[in-house]
PDB file of C-alpha atoms in Angstrom:
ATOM      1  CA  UNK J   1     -29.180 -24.588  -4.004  1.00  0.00           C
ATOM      2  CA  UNK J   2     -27.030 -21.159  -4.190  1.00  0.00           C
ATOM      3  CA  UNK J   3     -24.842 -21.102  -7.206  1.00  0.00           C
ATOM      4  CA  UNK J   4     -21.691 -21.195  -5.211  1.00  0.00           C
ATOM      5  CA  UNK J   5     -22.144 -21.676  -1.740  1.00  0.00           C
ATOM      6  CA  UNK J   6     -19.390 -21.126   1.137  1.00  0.00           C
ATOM      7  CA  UNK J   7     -19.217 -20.697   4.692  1.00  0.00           C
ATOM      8  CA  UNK J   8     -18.901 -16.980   5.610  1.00  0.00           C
ATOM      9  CA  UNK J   9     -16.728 -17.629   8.814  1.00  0.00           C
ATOM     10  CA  UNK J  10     -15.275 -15.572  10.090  1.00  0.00           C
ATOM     11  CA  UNK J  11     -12.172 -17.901  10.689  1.00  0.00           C
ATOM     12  CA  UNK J  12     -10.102 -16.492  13.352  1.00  0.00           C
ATOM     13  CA  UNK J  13      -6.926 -18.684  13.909  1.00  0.00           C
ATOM     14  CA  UNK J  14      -3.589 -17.803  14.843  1.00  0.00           C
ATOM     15  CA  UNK J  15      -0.240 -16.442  13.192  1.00  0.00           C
ATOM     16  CA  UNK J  16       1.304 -20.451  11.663  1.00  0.00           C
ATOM     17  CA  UNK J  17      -1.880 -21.887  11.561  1.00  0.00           C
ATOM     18  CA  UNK J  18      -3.897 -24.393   8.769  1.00  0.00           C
ATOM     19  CA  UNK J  19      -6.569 -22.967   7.589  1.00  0.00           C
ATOM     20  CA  UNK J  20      -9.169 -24.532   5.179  1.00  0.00           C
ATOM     21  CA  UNK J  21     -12.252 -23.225   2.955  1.00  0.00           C
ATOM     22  CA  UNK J  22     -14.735 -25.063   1.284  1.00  0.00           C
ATOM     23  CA  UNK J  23     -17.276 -24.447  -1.726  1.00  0.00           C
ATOM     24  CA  UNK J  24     -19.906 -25.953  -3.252  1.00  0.00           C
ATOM     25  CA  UNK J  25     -20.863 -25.241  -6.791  1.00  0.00           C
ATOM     26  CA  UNK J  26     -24.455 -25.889  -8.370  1.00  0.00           C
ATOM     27  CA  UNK J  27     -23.780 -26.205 -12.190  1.00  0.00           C
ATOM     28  CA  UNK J  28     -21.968 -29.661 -13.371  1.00  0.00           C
ATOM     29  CA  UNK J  29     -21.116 -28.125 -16.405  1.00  0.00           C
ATOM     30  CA  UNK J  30     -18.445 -24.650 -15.253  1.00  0.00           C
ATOM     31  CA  UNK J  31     -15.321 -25.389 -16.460  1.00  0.00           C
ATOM     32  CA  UNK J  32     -13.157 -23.060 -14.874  1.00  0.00           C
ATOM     33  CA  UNK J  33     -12.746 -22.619 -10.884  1.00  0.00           C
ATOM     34  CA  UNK J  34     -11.122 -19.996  -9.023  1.00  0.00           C
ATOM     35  CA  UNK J  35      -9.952 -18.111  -5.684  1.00  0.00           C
ATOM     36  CA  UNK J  36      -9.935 -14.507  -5.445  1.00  0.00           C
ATOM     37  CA  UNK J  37      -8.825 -12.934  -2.617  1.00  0.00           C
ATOM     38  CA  UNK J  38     -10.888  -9.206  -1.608  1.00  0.00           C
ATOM     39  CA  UNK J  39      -9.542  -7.140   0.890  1.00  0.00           C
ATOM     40  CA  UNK J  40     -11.994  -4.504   2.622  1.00  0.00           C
ATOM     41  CA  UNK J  41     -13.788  -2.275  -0.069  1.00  0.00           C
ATOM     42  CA  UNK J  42     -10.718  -3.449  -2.954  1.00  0.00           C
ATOM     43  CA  UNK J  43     -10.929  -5.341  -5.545  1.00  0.00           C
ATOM     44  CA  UNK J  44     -10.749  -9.265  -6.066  1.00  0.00           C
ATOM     45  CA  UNK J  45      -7.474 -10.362  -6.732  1.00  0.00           C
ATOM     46  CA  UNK J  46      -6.802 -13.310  -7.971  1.00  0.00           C
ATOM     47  CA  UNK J  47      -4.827 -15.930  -5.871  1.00  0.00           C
ATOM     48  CA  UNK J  48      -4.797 -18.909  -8.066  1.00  0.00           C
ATOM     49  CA  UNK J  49      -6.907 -20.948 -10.847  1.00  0.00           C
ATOM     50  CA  UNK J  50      -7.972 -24.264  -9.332  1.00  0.00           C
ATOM     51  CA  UNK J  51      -7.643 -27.846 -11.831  1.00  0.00           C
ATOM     52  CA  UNK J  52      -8.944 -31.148 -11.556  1.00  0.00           C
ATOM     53  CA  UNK J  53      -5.412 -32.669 -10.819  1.00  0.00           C
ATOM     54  CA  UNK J  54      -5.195 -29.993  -7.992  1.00  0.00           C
ATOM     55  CA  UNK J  55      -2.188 -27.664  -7.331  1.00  0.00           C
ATOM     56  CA  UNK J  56      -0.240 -25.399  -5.128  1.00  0.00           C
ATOM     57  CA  UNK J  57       1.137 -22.298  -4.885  1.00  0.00           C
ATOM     58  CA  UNK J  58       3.817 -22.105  -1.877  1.00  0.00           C
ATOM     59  CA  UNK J  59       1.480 -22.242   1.025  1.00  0.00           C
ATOM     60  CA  UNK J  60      -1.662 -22.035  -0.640  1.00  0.00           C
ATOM     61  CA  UNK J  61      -3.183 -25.555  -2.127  1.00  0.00           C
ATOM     62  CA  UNK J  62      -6.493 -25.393  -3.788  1.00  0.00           C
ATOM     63  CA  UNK J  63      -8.406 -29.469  -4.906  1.00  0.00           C
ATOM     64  CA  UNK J  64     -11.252 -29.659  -7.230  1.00  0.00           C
ATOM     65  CA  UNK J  65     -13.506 -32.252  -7.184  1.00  0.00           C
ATOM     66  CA  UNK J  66     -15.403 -32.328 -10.269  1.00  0.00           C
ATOM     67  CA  UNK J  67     -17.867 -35.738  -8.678  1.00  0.00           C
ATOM     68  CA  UNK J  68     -18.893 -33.593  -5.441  1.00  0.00           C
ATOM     69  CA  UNK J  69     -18.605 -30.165  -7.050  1.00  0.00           C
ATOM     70  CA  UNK J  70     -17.075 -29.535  -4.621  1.00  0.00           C
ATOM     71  CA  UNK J  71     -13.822 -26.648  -4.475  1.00  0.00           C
ATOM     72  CA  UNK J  72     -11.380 -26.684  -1.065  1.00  0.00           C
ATOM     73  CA  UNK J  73      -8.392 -24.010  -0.584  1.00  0.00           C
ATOM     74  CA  UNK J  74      -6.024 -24.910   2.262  1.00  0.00           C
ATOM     75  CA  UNK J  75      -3.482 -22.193   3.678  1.00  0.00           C
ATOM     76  CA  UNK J  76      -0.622 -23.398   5.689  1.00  0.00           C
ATOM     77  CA  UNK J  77       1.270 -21.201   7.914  1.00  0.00           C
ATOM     78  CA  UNK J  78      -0.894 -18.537   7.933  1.00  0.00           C
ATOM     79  CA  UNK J  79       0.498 -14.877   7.754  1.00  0.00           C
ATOM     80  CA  UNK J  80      -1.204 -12.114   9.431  1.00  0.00           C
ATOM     81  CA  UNK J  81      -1.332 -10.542   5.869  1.00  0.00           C
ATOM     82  CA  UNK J  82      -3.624 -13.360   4.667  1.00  0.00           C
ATOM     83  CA  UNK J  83      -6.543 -11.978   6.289  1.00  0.00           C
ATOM     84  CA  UNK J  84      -8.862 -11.092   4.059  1.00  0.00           C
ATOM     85  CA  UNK J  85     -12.090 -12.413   2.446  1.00  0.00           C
ATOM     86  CA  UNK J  86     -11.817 -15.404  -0.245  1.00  0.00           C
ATOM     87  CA  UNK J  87     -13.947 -15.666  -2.756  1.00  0.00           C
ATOM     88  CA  UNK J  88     -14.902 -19.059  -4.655  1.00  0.00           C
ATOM     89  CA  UNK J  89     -15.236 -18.726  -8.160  1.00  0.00           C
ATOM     90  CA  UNK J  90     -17.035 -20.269 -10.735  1.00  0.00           C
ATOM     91  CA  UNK J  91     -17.479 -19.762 -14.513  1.00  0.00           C
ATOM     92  CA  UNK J  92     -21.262 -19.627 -14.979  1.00  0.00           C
ATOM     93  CA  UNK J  93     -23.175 -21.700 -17.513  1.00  0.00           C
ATOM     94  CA  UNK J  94     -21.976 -24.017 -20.395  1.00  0.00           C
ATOM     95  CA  UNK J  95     -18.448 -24.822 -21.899  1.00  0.00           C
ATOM     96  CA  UNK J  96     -15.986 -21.836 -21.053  1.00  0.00           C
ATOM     97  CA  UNK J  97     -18.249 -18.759 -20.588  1.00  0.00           C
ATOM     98  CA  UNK J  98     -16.579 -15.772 -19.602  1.00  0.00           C
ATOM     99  CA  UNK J  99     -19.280 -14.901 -16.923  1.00  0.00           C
ATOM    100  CA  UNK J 100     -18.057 -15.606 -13.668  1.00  0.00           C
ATOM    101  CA  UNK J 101     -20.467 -16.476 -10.443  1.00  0.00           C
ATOM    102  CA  UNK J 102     -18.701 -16.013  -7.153  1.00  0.00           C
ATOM    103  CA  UNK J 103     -19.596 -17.083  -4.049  1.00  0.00           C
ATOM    104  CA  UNK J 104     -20.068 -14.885  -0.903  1.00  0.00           C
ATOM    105  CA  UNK J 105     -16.731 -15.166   0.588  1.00  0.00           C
ATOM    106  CA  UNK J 106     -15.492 -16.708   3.671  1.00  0.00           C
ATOM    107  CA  UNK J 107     -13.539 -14.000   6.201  1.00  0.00           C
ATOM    108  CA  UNK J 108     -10.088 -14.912   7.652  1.00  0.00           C
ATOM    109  CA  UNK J 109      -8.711 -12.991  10.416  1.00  0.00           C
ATOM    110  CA  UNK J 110      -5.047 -14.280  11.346  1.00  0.00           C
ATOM    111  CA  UNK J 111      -3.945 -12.969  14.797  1.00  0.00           C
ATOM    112  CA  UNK J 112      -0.695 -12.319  16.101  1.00  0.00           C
TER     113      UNK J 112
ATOM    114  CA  UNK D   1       2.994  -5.667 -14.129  1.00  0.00           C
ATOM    115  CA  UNK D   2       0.222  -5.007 -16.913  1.00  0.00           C
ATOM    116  CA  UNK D   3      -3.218  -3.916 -14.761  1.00  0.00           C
ATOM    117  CA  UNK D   4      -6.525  -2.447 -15.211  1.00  0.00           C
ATOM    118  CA  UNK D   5      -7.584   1.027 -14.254  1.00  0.00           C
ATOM    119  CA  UNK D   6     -10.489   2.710 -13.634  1.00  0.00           C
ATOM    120  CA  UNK D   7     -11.634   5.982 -13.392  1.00  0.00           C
ATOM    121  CA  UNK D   8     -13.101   7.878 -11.156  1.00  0.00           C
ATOM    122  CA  UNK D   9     -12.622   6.359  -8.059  1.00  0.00           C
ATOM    123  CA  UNK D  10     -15.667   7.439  -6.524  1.00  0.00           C
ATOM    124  CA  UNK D  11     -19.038   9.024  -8.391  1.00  0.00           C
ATOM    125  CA  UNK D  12     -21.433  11.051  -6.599  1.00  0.00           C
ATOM    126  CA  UNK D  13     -24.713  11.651  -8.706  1.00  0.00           C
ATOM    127  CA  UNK D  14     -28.228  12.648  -8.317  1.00  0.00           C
ATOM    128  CA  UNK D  15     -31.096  10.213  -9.301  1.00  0.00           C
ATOM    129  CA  UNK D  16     -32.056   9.972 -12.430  1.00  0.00           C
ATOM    130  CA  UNK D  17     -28.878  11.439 -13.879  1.00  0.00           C
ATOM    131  CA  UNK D  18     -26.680   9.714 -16.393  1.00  0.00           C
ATOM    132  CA  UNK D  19     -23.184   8.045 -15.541  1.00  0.00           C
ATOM    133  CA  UNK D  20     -20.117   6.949 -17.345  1.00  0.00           C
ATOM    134  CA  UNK D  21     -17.836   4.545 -15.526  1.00  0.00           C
ATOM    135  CA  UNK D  22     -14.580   4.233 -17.270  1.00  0.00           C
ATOM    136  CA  UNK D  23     -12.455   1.298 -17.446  1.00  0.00           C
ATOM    137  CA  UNK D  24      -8.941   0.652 -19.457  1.00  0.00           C
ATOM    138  CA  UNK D  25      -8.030  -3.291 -19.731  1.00  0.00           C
ATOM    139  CA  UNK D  26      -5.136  -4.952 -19.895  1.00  0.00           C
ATOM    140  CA  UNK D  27      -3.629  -3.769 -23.365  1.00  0.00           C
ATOM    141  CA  UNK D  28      -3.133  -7.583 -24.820  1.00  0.00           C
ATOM    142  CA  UNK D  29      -6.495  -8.695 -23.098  1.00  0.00           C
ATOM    143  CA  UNK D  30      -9.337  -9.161 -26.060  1.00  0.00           C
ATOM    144  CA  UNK D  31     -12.166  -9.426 -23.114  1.00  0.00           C
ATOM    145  CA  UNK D  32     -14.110  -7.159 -21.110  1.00  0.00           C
ATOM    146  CA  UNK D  33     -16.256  -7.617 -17.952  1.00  0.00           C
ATOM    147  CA  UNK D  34     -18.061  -5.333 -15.889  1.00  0.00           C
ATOM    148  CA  UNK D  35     -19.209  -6.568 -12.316  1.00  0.00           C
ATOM    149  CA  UNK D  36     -20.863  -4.881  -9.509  1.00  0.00           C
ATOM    150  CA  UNK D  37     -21.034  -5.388  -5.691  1.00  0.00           C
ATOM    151  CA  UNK D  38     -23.186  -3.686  -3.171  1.00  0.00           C
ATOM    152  CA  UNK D  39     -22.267  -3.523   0.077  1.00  0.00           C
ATOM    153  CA  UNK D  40     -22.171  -6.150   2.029  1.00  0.00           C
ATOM    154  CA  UNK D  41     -23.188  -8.654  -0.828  1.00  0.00           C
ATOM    155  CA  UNK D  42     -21.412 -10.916  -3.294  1.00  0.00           C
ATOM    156  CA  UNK D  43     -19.912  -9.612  -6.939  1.00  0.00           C
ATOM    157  CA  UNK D  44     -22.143  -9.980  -9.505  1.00  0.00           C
ATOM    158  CA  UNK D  45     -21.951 -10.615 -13.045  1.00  0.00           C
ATOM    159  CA  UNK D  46     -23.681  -7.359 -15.519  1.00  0.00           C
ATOM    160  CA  UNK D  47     -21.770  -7.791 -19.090  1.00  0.00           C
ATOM    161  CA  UNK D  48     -19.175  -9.903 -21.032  1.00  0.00           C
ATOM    162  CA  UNK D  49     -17.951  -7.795 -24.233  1.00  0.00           C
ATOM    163  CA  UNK D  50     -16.034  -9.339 -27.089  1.00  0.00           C
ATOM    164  CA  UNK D  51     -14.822  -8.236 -30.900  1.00  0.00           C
ATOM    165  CA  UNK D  52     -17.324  -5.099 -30.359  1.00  0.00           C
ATOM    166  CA  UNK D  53     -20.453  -6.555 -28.845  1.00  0.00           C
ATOM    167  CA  UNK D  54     -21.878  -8.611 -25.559  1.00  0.00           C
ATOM    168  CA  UNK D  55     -21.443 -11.486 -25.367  1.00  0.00           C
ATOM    169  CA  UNK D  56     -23.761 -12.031 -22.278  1.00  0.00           C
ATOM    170  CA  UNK D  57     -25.843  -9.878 -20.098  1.00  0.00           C
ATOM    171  CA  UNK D  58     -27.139 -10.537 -16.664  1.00  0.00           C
ATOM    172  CA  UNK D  59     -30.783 -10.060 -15.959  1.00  0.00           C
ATOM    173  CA  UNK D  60     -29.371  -6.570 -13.933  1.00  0.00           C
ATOM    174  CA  UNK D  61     -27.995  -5.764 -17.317  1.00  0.00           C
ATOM    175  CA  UNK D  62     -31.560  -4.056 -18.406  1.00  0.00           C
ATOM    176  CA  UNK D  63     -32.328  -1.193 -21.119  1.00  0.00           C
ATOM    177  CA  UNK D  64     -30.622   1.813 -18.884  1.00  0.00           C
ATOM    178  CA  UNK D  65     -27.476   0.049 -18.983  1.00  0.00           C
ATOM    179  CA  UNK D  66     -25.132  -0.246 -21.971  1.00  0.00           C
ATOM    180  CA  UNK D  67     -21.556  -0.914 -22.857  1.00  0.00           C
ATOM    181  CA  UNK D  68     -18.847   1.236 -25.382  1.00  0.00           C
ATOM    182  CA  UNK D  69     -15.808   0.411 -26.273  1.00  0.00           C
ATOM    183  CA  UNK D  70     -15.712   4.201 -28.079  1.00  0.00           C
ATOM    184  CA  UNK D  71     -11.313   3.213 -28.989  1.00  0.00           C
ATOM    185  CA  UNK D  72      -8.842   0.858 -29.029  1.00  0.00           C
ATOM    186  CA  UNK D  73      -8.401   0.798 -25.242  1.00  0.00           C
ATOM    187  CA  UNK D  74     -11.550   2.784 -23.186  1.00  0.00           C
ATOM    188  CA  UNK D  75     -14.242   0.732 -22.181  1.00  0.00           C
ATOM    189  CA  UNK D  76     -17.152   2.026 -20.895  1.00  0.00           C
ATOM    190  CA  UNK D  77     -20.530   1.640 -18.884  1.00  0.00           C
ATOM    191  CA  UNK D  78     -23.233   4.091 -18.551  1.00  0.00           C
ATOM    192  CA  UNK D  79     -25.864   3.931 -16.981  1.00  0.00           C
ATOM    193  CA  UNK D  80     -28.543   6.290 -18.533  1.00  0.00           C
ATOM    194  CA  UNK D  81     -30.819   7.185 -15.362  1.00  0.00           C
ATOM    195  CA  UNK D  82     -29.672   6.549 -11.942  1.00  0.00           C
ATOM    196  CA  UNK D  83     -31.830   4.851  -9.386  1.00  0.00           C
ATOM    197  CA  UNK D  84     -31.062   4.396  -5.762  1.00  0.00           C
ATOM    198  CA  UNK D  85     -30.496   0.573  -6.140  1.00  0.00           C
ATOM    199  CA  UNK D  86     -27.585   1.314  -8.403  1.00  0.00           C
ATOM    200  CA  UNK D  87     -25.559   2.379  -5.537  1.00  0.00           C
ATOM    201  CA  UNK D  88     -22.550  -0.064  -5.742  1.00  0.00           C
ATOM    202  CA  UNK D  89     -18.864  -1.045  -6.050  1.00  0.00           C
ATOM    203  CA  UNK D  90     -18.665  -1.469 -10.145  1.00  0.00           C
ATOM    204  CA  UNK D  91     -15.135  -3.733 -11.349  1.00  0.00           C
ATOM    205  CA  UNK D  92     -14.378  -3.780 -14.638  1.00  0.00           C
ATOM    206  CA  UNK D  93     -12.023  -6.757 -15.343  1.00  0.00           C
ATOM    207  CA  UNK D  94     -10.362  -8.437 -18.719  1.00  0.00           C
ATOM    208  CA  UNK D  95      -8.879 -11.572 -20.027  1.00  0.00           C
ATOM    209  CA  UNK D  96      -6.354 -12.688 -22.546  1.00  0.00           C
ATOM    210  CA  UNK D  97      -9.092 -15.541 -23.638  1.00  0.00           C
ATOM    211  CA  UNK D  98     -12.651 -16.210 -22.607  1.00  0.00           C
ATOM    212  CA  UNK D  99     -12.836 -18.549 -19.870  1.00  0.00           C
ATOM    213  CA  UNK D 100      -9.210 -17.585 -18.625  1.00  0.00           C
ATOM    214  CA  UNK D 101      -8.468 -15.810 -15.762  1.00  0.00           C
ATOM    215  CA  UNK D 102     -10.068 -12.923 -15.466  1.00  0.00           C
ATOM    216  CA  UNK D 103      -8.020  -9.404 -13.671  1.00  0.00           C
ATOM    217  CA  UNK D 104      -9.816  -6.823 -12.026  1.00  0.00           C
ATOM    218  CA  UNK D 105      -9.403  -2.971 -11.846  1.00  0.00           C
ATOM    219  CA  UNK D 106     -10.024  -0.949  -8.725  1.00  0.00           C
ATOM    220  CA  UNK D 107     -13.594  -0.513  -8.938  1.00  0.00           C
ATOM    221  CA  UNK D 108     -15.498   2.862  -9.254  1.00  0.00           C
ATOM    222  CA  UNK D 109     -17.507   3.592  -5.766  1.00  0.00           C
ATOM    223  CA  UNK D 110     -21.345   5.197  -7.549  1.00  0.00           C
ATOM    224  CA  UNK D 111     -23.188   6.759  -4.819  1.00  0.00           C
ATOM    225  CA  UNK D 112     -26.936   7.533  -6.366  1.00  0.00           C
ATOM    226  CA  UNK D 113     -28.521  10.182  -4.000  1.00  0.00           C
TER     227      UNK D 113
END
């Protein structure tokens, strides 16, 4: 099983559109959980940290569940500017390492 | 806004020569990170760096690569002879604690010839 594991898409969906994206994680014991967002040939930038309770940031709404290791990010209304690849994130082995494993992104192309 | 920065932007070298990538962190942040991404492919993990030494290493991490934080705010990777496969995207990033979230710079494009 791949560390983190997503579908790589690409979504295409239309300008107001819900859009979800799920990951899969291997290692029960990460502690922290993540989306990045990359645009083509940039950096990742980090959209938001993900927690167990769940949480939301305008129209972004990432869930964690720790059971299924399982990580879901849902974008309502979608913007054309939200098309870019998003990248699960997981701290890597035990307790709160530093080392981050990310997964290979899932494209989003929002159309007008 | 506080960011990272990187320079250069872009590294042309000849096999077999030596690089330095140079990175400055967030001024507050007390980690370090260096990550690299070839094209097409995921980012991957090389080096954490805390309080003056690494933390962690990924198995990419071998004996031509090594880490330098040479003053209070350059950090540093160089790798000491080139090879093809080193052709990448390399992101430095930092964070305020370990585990925390983690802020990248612009990445250095290293084009081995």
């Amino acid at each position: 099983r791949k560390e983190v594991e997503q579908d790589p898409g690409p979504f295409n969906v239309p300008e107001g559109a819900t859009v979800a994206f799920n990951c899969t994680y291997s290692n029960s014991a990460s502690q922290s959980f993540f989306w990045y967002r990359q645009d083509c040939r940039k950096e990742p930038k980090l959209l938001m940290s993900v927690y167990s309770s769940g949480n939301e940031d305008g129209r972004f709404t990432a869930q964690l569940n720790r059971a299924s290791q399982y990580i879901s990010l849902l974008i309502r209304d979608s913007k054309l500017s939200d098309s870019a690849t998003y990248l699960c994130v997981v701290n890597g082995g035990s307790g709160n390492t530093g080392k981050l494993i990310f997964g290979q992104g899932t494209t989003l192309q929002v159309k007008p | 806004e506080p960011e990272v920065t990187q320079t250069p932007s872009h590294q042309v070298t000849q096999m077999g020569q030596e690089v330095i990538l140079r990175c400055v962190p967030i001024s507050n942040h007390l980690y370090f990170y260096w990550y690299r991404q070839i094209l097409g492919q995921k980012v991957e993990f090389l080096v954490s760096f805390y309080n003056n030494e690494i933390s962690e290493k990924s198995e990419i991490f071998d004996d031509q690569f090594s880490v330098e934080r040479p003053d209070g705010s350059n950090f540093t990777l160089k790798i000491r002879s080139t090879k093809l496969e080193d052709s990448a995207m390399y992101f430095c990033a930092s964070s305020a604690l370990e585990g925390l979230e983690q802020f990248f710079g612009p990445g250095t494009r290293l084009t081995v010839l």
